[in-house]
mmCIF file of C-alpha atoms (C1' of nucleotides) and ligand atoms in Angstrom:
data_model
loop_
_atom_site.group_PDB
_atom_site.id
_atom_site.type_symbol
_atom_site.label_atom_id
_atom_site.label_comp_id
_atom_site.label_asym_id
_atom_site.label_seq_id
_atom_site.Cartn_x
_atom_site.Cartn_y
_atom_site.Cartn_z
ATOM 1 C CA MET W 23 76.978 91.037 131.595
ATOM 2 C CA THR W 24 76.094 94.642 130.892
ATOM 3 C CA LYS W 25 78.921 96.832 129.711
ATOM 4 C CA THR W 26 79.345 99.128 132.654
ATOM 5 C CA GLY W 27 82.859 100.503 132.448
ATOM 6 C CA ASN W 28 82.414 103.014 129.586
ATOM 7 C CA ARG W 29 83.240 106.394 131.083
ATOM 8 C CA SER W 30 81.685 109.215 129.100
ATOM 9 C CA SER W 31 83.548 112.365 128.132
ATOM 10 C CA SER W 32 82.904 115.648 129.926
ATOM 11 C CA ALA W 33 81.113 116.959 126.847
ATOM 12 C CA VAL W 34 78.787 113.971 126.678
ATOM 13 C CA GLU W 35 78.004 114.290 130.379
ATOM 14 C CA ASP W 36 77.252 117.998 130.050
ATOM 15 C CA TYR W 37 74.913 117.401 127.146
ATOM 16 C CA LEU W 38 73.043 114.577 128.880
ATOM 17 C CA GLU W 39 72.743 116.511 132.113
ATOM 18 C CA ARG W 40 71.331 119.530 130.301
ATOM 19 C CA ILE W 41 68.968 117.492 128.153
ATOM 20 C CA GLN W 42 67.576 115.873 131.266
ATOM 21 C CA GLU W 43 67.098 119.214 132.993
ATOM 22 C CA LEU W 44 65.329 120.650 129.964
ATOM 23 C CA ILE W 45 63.006 117.677 129.735
ATOM 24 C CA GLU W 46 62.289 117.909 133.434
ATOM 25 C CA THR W 47 61.546 121.634 133.430
ATOM 26 C CA LYS W 48 60.047 122.239 129.971
ATOM 27 C CA GLY W 49 58.887 118.779 129.016
ATOM 28 C CA TYR W 50 61.137 118.596 125.956
ATOM 29 C CA ALA W 51 64.690 119.371 124.805
ATOM 30 C CA ARG W 52 64.998 120.852 121.345
ATOM 31 C CA VAL W 53 68.320 121.358 119.600
ATOM 32 C CA VAL W 54 67.832 125.104 119.853
ATOM 33 C CA ASP W 55 67.196 124.895 123.594
ATOM 34 C CA ILE W 56 70.232 122.759 124.252
ATOM 35 C CA ALA W 57 72.364 125.094 122.179
ATOM 36 C CA GLY W 58 71.140 128.210 123.961
ATOM 37 C CA SER W 59 71.467 126.654 127.345
ATOM 38 C CA LEU W 60 75.013 125.352 126.815
ATOM 39 C CA GLY W 61 76.187 128.382 124.855
ATOM 40 C CA ILE W 62 77.033 126.297 121.797
ATOM 41 C CA SER W 63 75.955 126.561 118.156
ATOM 42 C CA GLN W 64 72.932 124.631 116.923
ATOM 43 C CA ALA W 65 75.123 122.885 114.367
ATOM 44 C CA SER W 66 77.412 121.568 117.065
ATOM 45 C CA VAL W 67 74.432 120.339 119.033
ATOM 46 C CA THR W 68 73.022 118.534 116.017
ATOM 47 C CA ASN W 69 76.353 116.780 115.591
ATOM 48 C CA MET W 70 76.536 115.727 119.206
ATOM 49 C CA VAL W 71 72.931 114.581 119.233
ATOM 50 C CA LYS W 72 73.703 112.338 116.286
ATOM 51 C CA ARG W 73 76.589 110.896 118.259
ATOM 52 C CA LEU W 74 74.527 110.463 121.425
ATOM 53 C CA ASP W 75 71.996 108.563 119.355
ATOM 54 C CA ALA W 76 74.659 106.367 117.769
ATOM 55 C CA GLU W 77 76.019 105.552 121.206
ATOM 56 C CA GLY W 78 72.592 104.740 122.580
ATOM 57 C CA PHE W 79 72.154 107.639 125.012
ATOM 58 C CA VAL W 80 69.236 109.302 123.230
ATOM 59 C CA ARG W 81 66.743 108.418 120.550
ATOM 60 C CA HIS W 82 66.409 111.053 117.908
ATOM 61 C CA GLU W 83 64.210 111.397 114.828
ATOM 62 C CA LYS W 84 65.549 113.887 112.319
ATOM 63 C CA TYR W 85 63.789 117.231 112.422
ATOM 64 C CA ARG W 86 61.727 115.807 115.248
ATOM 65 C CA GLY W 87 62.268 115.345 118.919
ATOM 66 C CA LEU W 88 64.751 113.923 121.300
ATOM 67 C CA VAL W 89 64.358 111.412 124.106
ATOM 68 C CA LEU W 90 66.777 109.977 126.652
ATOM 69 C CA THR W 91 67.268 106.217 126.727
ATOM 70 C CA GLU W 92 67.468 104.363 130.027
ATOM 71 C CA GLU W 93 71.230 104.481 129.860
ATOM 72 C CA GLY W 94 71.311 108.147 128.891
ATOM 73 C CA GLU W 95 68.976 109.032 131.722
ATOM 74 C CA SER W 96 71.014 107.066 134.191
ATOM 75 C CA ILE W 97 74.178 108.941 133.224
ATOM 76 C CA ALA W 98 72.290 112.229 133.333
ATOM 77 C CA LYS W 99 70.998 111.509 136.815
ATOM 78 C CA ALA W 100 74.449 110.558 138.048
ATOM 79 C CA ILE W 101 76.126 113.681 136.726
ATOM 80 C CA GLY W 102 73.248 115.761 138.044
ATOM 81 C CA LYS W 103 73.838 114.351 141.491
ATOM 82 C CA ARG W 104 77.558 115.059 141.342
ATOM 83 C CA HIS W 105 76.693 118.591 140.270
ATOM 84 C CA ARG W 106 74.331 119.145 143.164
ATOM 85 C CA ILE W 107 76.629 117.727 145.808
ATOM 86 C CA LEU W 108 79.614 119.772 144.690
ATOM 87 C CA THR W 109 77.490 122.895 144.481
ATOM 88 C CA ASP W 110 76.204 122.248 147.947
ATOM 89 C CA PHE W 111 79.718 121.747 149.215
ATOM 90 C CA LEU W 112 81.206 124.945 147.810
ATOM 91 C CA ASN W 113 78.156 126.925 148.849
ATOM 92 C CA LEU W 114 78.542 125.681 152.407
ATOM 93 C CA LEU W 115 82.126 126.904 152.349
ATOM 94 C CA GLY W 116 80.926 130.336 151.276
ATOM 95 C CA VAL W 117 82.487 130.436 147.816
ATOM 96 C CA ALA W 118 80.916 133.103 145.564
ATOM 97 C CA SER W 119 78.148 131.890 143.246
ATOM 98 C CA ALA W 120 79.790 132.625 139.901
ATOM 99 C CA GLU W 121 82.870 130.724 140.950
ATOM 100 C CA VAL W 122 80.888 127.835 142.353
ATOM 101 C CA GLU W 123 79.176 127.528 139.012
ATOM 102 C CA ARG W 124 82.408 127.447 136.997
ATOM 103 C CA ASP W 125 84.294 125.186 139.377
ATOM 104 C CA VAL W 126 81.477 122.673 139.681
ATOM 105 C CA GLU W 127 80.896 122.566 135.939
ATOM 106 C CA GLY W 128 84.474 121.374 135.526
ATOM 107 C CA MET W 129 85.067 119.280 138.635
ATOM 108 C CA GLU W 130 81.859 117.254 138.402
ATOM 109 C CA HIS W 131 83.387 115.139 135.617
ATOM 110 C CA HIS W 132 86.287 113.965 137.746
ATOM 111 C CA LEU W 133 84.664 112.705 140.930
ATOM 112 C CA SER W 134 84.696 108.997 141.769
ATOM 113 C CA ALA W 135 81.783 107.464 143.617
ATOM 114 C CA ASP W 136 83.881 107.217 146.765
ATOM 115 C CA SER W 137 84.924 110.843 146.751
ATOM 116 C CA LEU W 138 81.358 111.839 146.051
ATOM 117 C CA GLU W 139 80.043 109.916 149.027
ATOM 118 C CA ALA W 140 82.756 111.275 151.274
ATOM 119 C CA ILE W 141 81.929 114.854 150.325
ATOM 120 C CA GLU W 142 78.249 114.115 150.763
ATOM 121 C CA SER W 143 78.814 112.947 154.320
ATOM 122 C CA LEU W 144 81.028 115.919 154.971
ATOM 123 C CA CYS W 145 78.238 118.231 153.818
ATOM 124 C CA ARG W 146 75.769 116.552 156.148
ATOM 125 C CA GLU W 147 78.159 117.131 158.999
ATOM 126 C CA LEU W 148 78.902 120.726 158.058
ATOM 127 C CA SER W 149 75.217 121.558 157.649
ATOM 128 C CA SER W 150 74.469 120.462 161.166
ATOM 129 C CA ASN W 151 77.448 122.295 162.569
ATOM 130 C CA PRO W 152 77.260 126.046 162.021
ATOM 131 C CA GLU W 153 79.995 126.877 164.522
ATOM 132 C CA LEU W 154 82.403 124.691 162.587
ATOM 133 C CA LEU W 155 81.536 126.548 159.400
ATOM 134 C CA LEU W 156 82.146 129.831 161.164
ATOM 135 C CA ARG W 157 85.567 128.683 162.346
ATOM 136 C CA ILE W 158 86.469 127.672 158.802
ATOM 137 C CA LYS W 159 85.418 131.006 157.360
ATOM 138 C CA ARG W 160 87.312 132.888 160.056
ATOM 139 C CA SER W 161 90.397 130.825 159.362
ATOM 140 C CA GLU W 162 89.953 131.733 155.700
ATOM 141 C CA ARG W 163 89.842 135.468 156.336
ATOM 142 C CA GLU W 164 92.917 135.307 158.526
ATOM 143 C CA SER W 165 94.996 133.398 155.980
ATOM 144 C CA LYS W 166 94.483 135.968 153.225
ATOM 145 C CA MET T 20 99.979 145.804 132.302
ATOM 146 C CA THR T 21 100.959 142.152 132.273
ATOM 147 C CA LYS T 22 98.512 139.801 130.618
ATOM 148 C CA THR T 23 97.271 137.776 133.541
ATOM 149 C CA GLY T 24 93.966 136.265 132.474
ATOM 150 C CA ASN T 25 95.295 133.509 130.163
ATOM 151 C CA ARG T 26 93.985 130.271 131.649
ATOM 152 C CA SER T 27 96.034 127.311 130.499
ATOM 153 C CA SER T 28 94.509 124.048 129.301
ATOM 154 C CA SER T 29 94.539 120.960 131.503
ATOM 155 C CA ALA T 30 97.172 119.397 129.267
ATOM 156 C CA VAL T 31 99.474 122.397 129.540
ATOM 157 C CA GLU T 32 99.071 122.445 133.301
ATOM 158 C CA ASP T 33 99.837 118.734 133.582
ATOM 159 C CA TYR T 34 102.975 119.084 131.501
ATOM 160 C CA LEU T 35 104.254 122.090 133.438
ATOM 161 C CA GLU T 36 103.514 120.476 136.775
ATOM 162 C CA ARG T 37 105.371 117.329 135.792
ATOM 163 C CA ILE T 38 108.309 119.195 134.294
ATOM 164 C CA GLN T 39 108.690 121.132 137.502
ATOM 165 C CA GLU T 40 108.563 117.973 139.603
ATOM 166 C CA LEU T 41 111.165 116.289 137.415
ATOM 167 C CA ILE T 42 113.489 119.262 137.632
ATOM 168 C CA GLU T 43 113.015 119.403 141.380
ATOM 169 C CA THR T 44 113.682 115.714 141.959
ATOM 170 C CA LYS T 45 116.167 114.793 139.218
ATOM 171 C CA GLY T 46 117.644 118.164 138.326
ATOM 172 C CA TYR T 47 116.431 118.006 134.724
ATOM 173 C CA ALA T 48 113.400 117.087 132.619
ATOM 174 C CA ARG T 49 114.145 115.278 129.384
ATOM 175 C CA VAL T 50 111.522 114.543 126.758
ATOM 176 C CA VAL T 51 111.868 110.853 127.494
ATOM 177 C CA ASP T 52 111.305 111.415 131.218
ATOM 178 C CA ILE T 53 108.252 113.562 130.703
ATOM 179 C CA ALA T 54 106.830 110.997 128.314
ATOM 180 C CA GLY T 55 107.414 108.098 130.681
ATOM 181 C CA SER T 56 106.059 109.963 133.627
ATOM 182 C CA LEU T 57 102.869 111.137 131.904
ATOM 183 C CA GLY T 58 102.334 107.904 129.978
ATOM 184 C CA ILE T 59 102.484 109.684 126.629
ATOM 185 C CA SER T 60 104.638 109.094 123.541
ATOM 186 C CA GLN T 61 107.921 110.939 123.105
ATOM 187 C CA ALA T 62 106.662 112.398 119.847
ATOM 188 C CA SER T 63 103.664 113.934 121.576
ATOM 189 C CA VAL T 64 105.898 115.392 124.243
ATOM 190 C CA THR T 65 108.205 116.929 121.650
ATOM 191 C CA ASN T 66 105.187 118.592 120.050
ATOM 192 C CA MET T 67 103.904 119.979 123.308
ATOM 193 C CA VAL T 68 107.354 121.172 124.344
ATOM 194 C CA LYS T 69 107.538 123.115 121.102
ATOM 195 C CA ARG T 70 104.209 124.700 121.935
ATOM 196 C CA LEU T 71 105.201 125.468 125.526
ATOM 197 C CA ASP T 72 108.290 127.203 124.170
ATOM 198 C CA ALA T 73 106.271 129.189 121.630
ATOM 199 C CA GLU T 74 103.913 130.304 124.401
ATOM 200 C CA GLY T 75 106.752 131.299 126.684
ATOM 201 C CA PHE T 76 106.390 128.637 129.382
ATOM 202 C CA VAL T 77 109.699 126.854 128.756
ATOM 203 C CA ARG T 78 112.908 127.536 126.911
ATOM 204 C CA HIS T 79 114.016 124.669 124.749
ATOM 205 C CA GLU T 80 117.043 124.055 122.553
ATOM 206 C CA LYS T 81 116.504 121.315 120.005
ATOM 207 C CA TYR T 82 118.111 118.017 120.940
ATOM 208 C CA ARG T 83 119.259 119.750 124.121
ATOM 209 C CA GLY T 84 117.588 120.563 127.384
ATOM 210 C CA LEU T 85 114.508 122.174 128.730
ATOM 211 C CA VAL T 86 114.041 124.946 131.271
ATOM 212 C CA LEU T 87 110.963 126.568 132.809
ATOM 213 C CA THR T 88 110.521 130.312 132.361
ATOM 214 C CA GLU T 89 109.340 132.463 135.255
ATOM 215 C CA GLU T 90 105.805 132.269 133.944
ATOM 216 C CA GLY T 91 105.985 128.522 133.377
ATOM 217 C CA GLU T 92 107.318 127.946 136.840
ATOM 218 C CA SER T 93 104.638 130.127 138.357
ATOM 219 C CA ILE T 94 101.909 128.105 136.655
ATOM 220 C CA ALA T 95 103.619 124.867 137.666
ATOM 221 C CA LYS T 96 103.795 125.941 141.285
ATOM 222 C CA ALA T 97 100.137 126.958 141.284
ATOM 223 C CA ILE T 98 98.908 123.688 139.833
ATOM 224 C CA GLY T 99 101.197 121.806 142.178
ATOM 225 C CA LYS T 100 99.599 123.544 145.105
ATOM 226 C CA ARG T 101 96.094 122.755 143.894
ATOM 227 C CA HIS T 102 97.197 119.144 143.497
ATOM 228 C CA ARG T 103 98.533 118.933 147.023
ATOM 229 C CA ILE T 104 95.557 120.565 148.672
ATOM 230 C CA LEU T 105 93.026 118.384 146.885
ATOM 231 C CA THR T 106 95.071 115.286 147.659
ATOM 232 C CA ASP T 107 95.219 116.293 151.271
ATOM 233 C CA PHE T 108 91.497 116.866 151.332
ATOM 234 C CA LEU T 109 90.471 113.509 149.850
ATOM 235 C CA ASN T 110 93.032 111.696 151.972
ATOM 236 C CA LEU T 111 91.578 113.260 155.096
ATOM 237 C CA LEU T 112 88.167 111.988 154.047
ATOM 238 C CA GLY T 113 89.586 108.485 153.727
ATOM 239 C CA VAL T 114 89.175 108.012 149.981
ATOM 240 C CA ALA T 115 91.338 105.171 148.590
ATOM 241 C CA SER T 116 94.685 106.182 147.139
ATOM 242 C CA ALA T 117 94.157 105.115 143.546
ATOM 243 C CA GLU T 118 90.920 107.052 143.400
ATOM 244 C CA VAL T 119 92.408 110.085 145.065
ATOM 245 C CA GLU T 120 95.088 110.110 142.403
ATOM 246 C CA ARG T 121 92.634 109.948 139.492
ATOM 247 C CA ASP T 122 90.146 112.395 140.935
ATOM 248 C CA VAL T 123 92.761 114.954 141.853
ATOM 249 C CA GLU T 124 94.472 114.721 138.484
ATOM 250 C CA GLY T 125 91.224 115.801 136.869
ATOM 251 C CA MET T 126 89.740 118.175 139.425
ATOM 252 C CA GLU T 127 92.892 120.217 139.999
ATOM 253 C CA HIS T 128 92.327 122.022 136.692
ATOM 254 C CA HIS T 129 88.926 123.353 137.681
ATOM 255 C CA LEU T 130 89.506 124.949 141.079
ATOM 256 C CA SER T 131 89.261 128.726 141.499
ATOM 257 C CA ALA T 132 91.497 130.483 144.010
ATOM 258 C CA ASP T 133 88.520 131.013 146.311
ATOM 259 C CA SER T 134 87.489 127.375 146.330
ATOM 260 C CA LEU T 135 91.074 126.373 146.865
ATOM 261 C CA GLU T 136 91.428 128.603 149.903
ATOM 262 C CA ALA T 137 88.142 127.423 151.322
ATOM 263 C CA ILE T 138 89.170 123.795 151.029
ATOM 264 C CA GLU T 139 92.550 124.618 152.495
ATOM 265 C CA SER T 140 90.910 126.120 155.575
ATOM 266 C CA LEU T 141 88.576 123.195 155.799
ATOM 267 C CA CYS T 142 91.540 120.821 155.801
ATOM 268 C CA ARG T 143 93.201 122.759 158.606
ATOM 269 C CA GLU T 144 90.013 122.437 160.605
ATOM 270 C CA LEU T 145 89.556 118.748 159.837
ATOM 271 C CA SER T 146 93.174 117.962 160.666
ATOM 272 C CA SER T 147 92.801 119.389 164.124
ATOM 273 C CA ASN T 148 89.501 117.669 164.713
ATOM 274 C CA PRO T 149 89.789 113.881 164.603
ATOM 275 C CA GLU T 150 86.408 113.257 166.231
ATOM 276 C CA LEU T 151 84.747 115.200 163.433
ATOM 277 C CA LEU T 152 86.538 113.055 160.867
ATOM 278 C CA LEU T 153 85.347 109.973 162.677
ATOM 279 C CA ARG T 154 81.749 111.176 162.611
ATOM 280 C CA ILE T 155 82.016 111.802 158.885
ATOM 281 C CA LYS T 156 83.398 108.366 158.192
ATOM 282 C CA ARG T 157 80.738 106.743 160.337
ATOM 283 C CA SER T 158 78.048 108.666 158.501
ATOM 284 C CA GLU T 159 79.607 107.405 155.292
ATOM 285 C CA ARG T 160 79.462 103.764 156.283
ATOM 286 C CA GLU T 161 75.859 104.083 157.379
ATOM 287 C CA SER T 162 74.699 105.675 154.150
ATOM 288 C CA LYS T 163 75.976 102.833 151.957
ATOM 289 C "C1'" DT N 19 137.135 106.526 117.514
ATOM 290 C "C1'" DA N 20 133.681 103.735 115.068
ATOM 291 C "C1'" DA N 21 129.545 101.392 115.813
ATOM 292 C "C1'" DA N 22 125.564 100.572 118.492
ATOM 293 C "C1'" DT N 23 122.117 102.409 121.316
ATOM 294 C "C1'" DA N 24 119.306 105.993 123.219
ATOM 295 C "C1'" DA N 25 117.012 110.235 122.774
ATOM 296 C "C1'" DA N 26 114.738 113.549 120.041
ATOM 297 C "C1'" DT N 27 112.508 115.113 116.087
ATOM 298 C "C1'" DT N 28 109.688 114.987 111.851
ATOM 299 C "C1'" DA N 29 105.987 113.521 108.895
ATOM 300 C "C1'" DG N 30 101.652 112.080 108.485
ATOM 301 C "C1'" DC N 31 97.743 110.372 110.562
ATOM 302 C "C1'" DC N 32 93.310 110.419 113.748
ATOM 303 C "C1'" DA N 33 89.191 111.644 116.877
ATOM 304 C "C1'" DA N 34 86.816 114.999 119.668
ATOM 305 C "C1'" DG N 35 84.424 118.909 119.677
ATOM 306 C "C1'" DG N 36 84.008 123.315 118.404
ATOM 307 C "C1'" DC N 37 82.706 127.038 114.454
ATOM 308 C "C1'" DT N 38 80.194 129.577 110.178
ATOM 309 C "C1'" DA N 39 77.510 129.578 105.999
ATOM 310 C "C1'" DA N 40 74.298 127.418 103.214
ATOM 311 C "C1'" DT N 41 70.391 124.524 102.823
ATOM 312 C "C1'" DT N 42 66.290 122.027 104.143
ATOM 313 C "C1'" DT N 43 62.334 121.114 106.917
ATOM 314 C "C1'" DT N 44 58.780 122.494 110.034
ATOM 315 C "C1'" DC N 45 55.714 125.709 112.038
ATOM 316 C "C1'" DA N 46 52.951 129.788 112.629
ATOM 317 C "C1'" DT N 47 50.129 133.169 110.836
ATOM 318 C "C1'" DG N 48 47.530 136.063 107.804
ATOM 319 C "C1'" DC C 6 46.815 127.216 102.405
ATOM 320 C "C1'" DA C 7 50.740 130.091 101.018
ATOM 321 C "C1'" DT C 8 54.599 132.185 102.827
ATOM 322 C "C1'" DG C 9 57.966 133.965 106.013
ATOM 323 C "C1'" DA C 10 60.270 132.843 110.220
ATOM 324 C "C1'" DA C 11 62.197 129.459 113.172
ATOM 325 C "C1'" DA C 12 64.433 125.236 113.814
ATOM 326 C "C1'" DA C 13 67.349 121.691 112.185
ATOM 327 C "C1'" DT C 14 70.652 119.792 109.254
ATOM 328 C "C1'" DT C 15 74.649 119.582 106.108
ATOM 329 C "C1'" DA C 16 79.097 120.832 104.313
ATOM 330 C "C1'" DG C 17 83.379 122.257 105.128
ATOM 331 C "C1'" DC C 18 86.603 124.074 108.126
ATOM 332 C "C1'" DC C 19 89.658 124.552 112.530
ATOM 333 C "C1'" DT C 20 92.402 123.522 116.966
ATOM 334 C "C1'" DT C 21 93.833 120.437 120.523
ATOM 335 C "C1'" DG C 22 96.228 116.742 121.727
ATOM 336 C "C1'" DG C 23 96.933 112.218 121.027
ATOM 337 C "C1'" DC C 24 99.325 108.191 117.969
ATOM 338 C "C1'" DT C 25 103.016 105.337 114.904
ATOM 339 C "C1'" DA C 26 106.864 104.982 111.755
ATOM 340 C "C1'" DA C 27 110.810 106.911 109.932
ATOM 341 C "C1'" DT C 28 114.660 109.820 110.489
ATOM 342 C "C1'" DT C 29 118.194 112.514 112.756
ATOM 343 C "C1'" DT C 30 121.238 113.722 116.525
ATOM 344 C "C1'" DA C 31 123.652 112.601 120.837
ATOM 345 C "C1'" DT C 32 125.762 109.386 123.890
ATOM 346 C "C1'" DT C 33 127.854 105.222 125.264
ATOM 347 C "C1'" DT C 34 130.752 101.499 124.697
ATOM 348 C "C1'" DA C 35 133.682 98.071 122.498
HETATM 349 MN MN1 MN K 6 80.162 120.098 133.426
HETATM 350 MN MN1 MN K 7 76.836 120.174 135.589
HETATM 351 MN MN1 MN K 8 96.007 116.947 136.082
HETATM 352 MN MN1 MN K 9 98.502 117.134 139.177
#
DNA sequence: TAAATAAATTAGCCAAGGCTAATTTTCATG
DNA sequence: CATGAAAATTAGCCTTGGCTAATTTATTTA
């Protein structure tokens, strides 16, 4: 049986998610890019990359490039999906962009598959129901 | 002006929330109670209590009791509210209890006031709209 | 009230995940 | 193709927040 229960830390998830995005958009993910993009020092990124390699999430040749393994990519995709669904959700509710960004970046690491699916369905419903969204936003303005 | 921007760590918030709950339900919060309730060693709790005292969130006399300051209580109340609203939300969506517990315990530390209010309004709306909830749950079952 | 038990604290340890400064390797460019 | 700049790594440090084992203080009970 494949070991499947190993939850990754928030930091590991953030790194993998960002590495995947960089590869997707630029074709590669250098230490310097990851560092800039996460707002972290290059030294810290080098350390983490070493760890991600040791744990089998990336393959890394010193002073050379960086590639996601199957497992690393699968985690990256999963966290990316959680990120998108939560972003979608808070955007639908009309939360301001800067706050959506911060909230999602934290919450995405604490969502079970069930909660994720429930919120996904909720978003589908909300999207196709603009009057409902209006009622919610009105109710928000009243309560403050 | 009062310093108001000092975000507390997740750990600090969890401790304060639990201390407040213990005081509310048992009248006091001993180190041993906090430890048992958070699943953490007594030694670790003693350390954190020292820190919470140093930072002005509790007042603590060695080998004696523990009391929340105004500021500590205010943080505890705020995190308690986030906890309740998120719990409410996931319960409404029909997520299983054990998962609700875990998810909420993590997510509650990453919710801005705006997101919180939006979700609160959403819950009001969902509560008074059982057919909507049904549609969401149906849509959930389909999609899996 | 003395002894046993419970609670709290201290001492010393560890891993995660950051940082800066110094060094090494690679790359670009004249 | 030599050299300066850019990228990456290493070394050494720090804080947070856990842990166990040993000790100290408070409380209960015989
Ligand atoms: Mn994140
Ligand atoms: Mn993310
Ligand atoms: Mn929590
Ligand atoms: Mn909580």
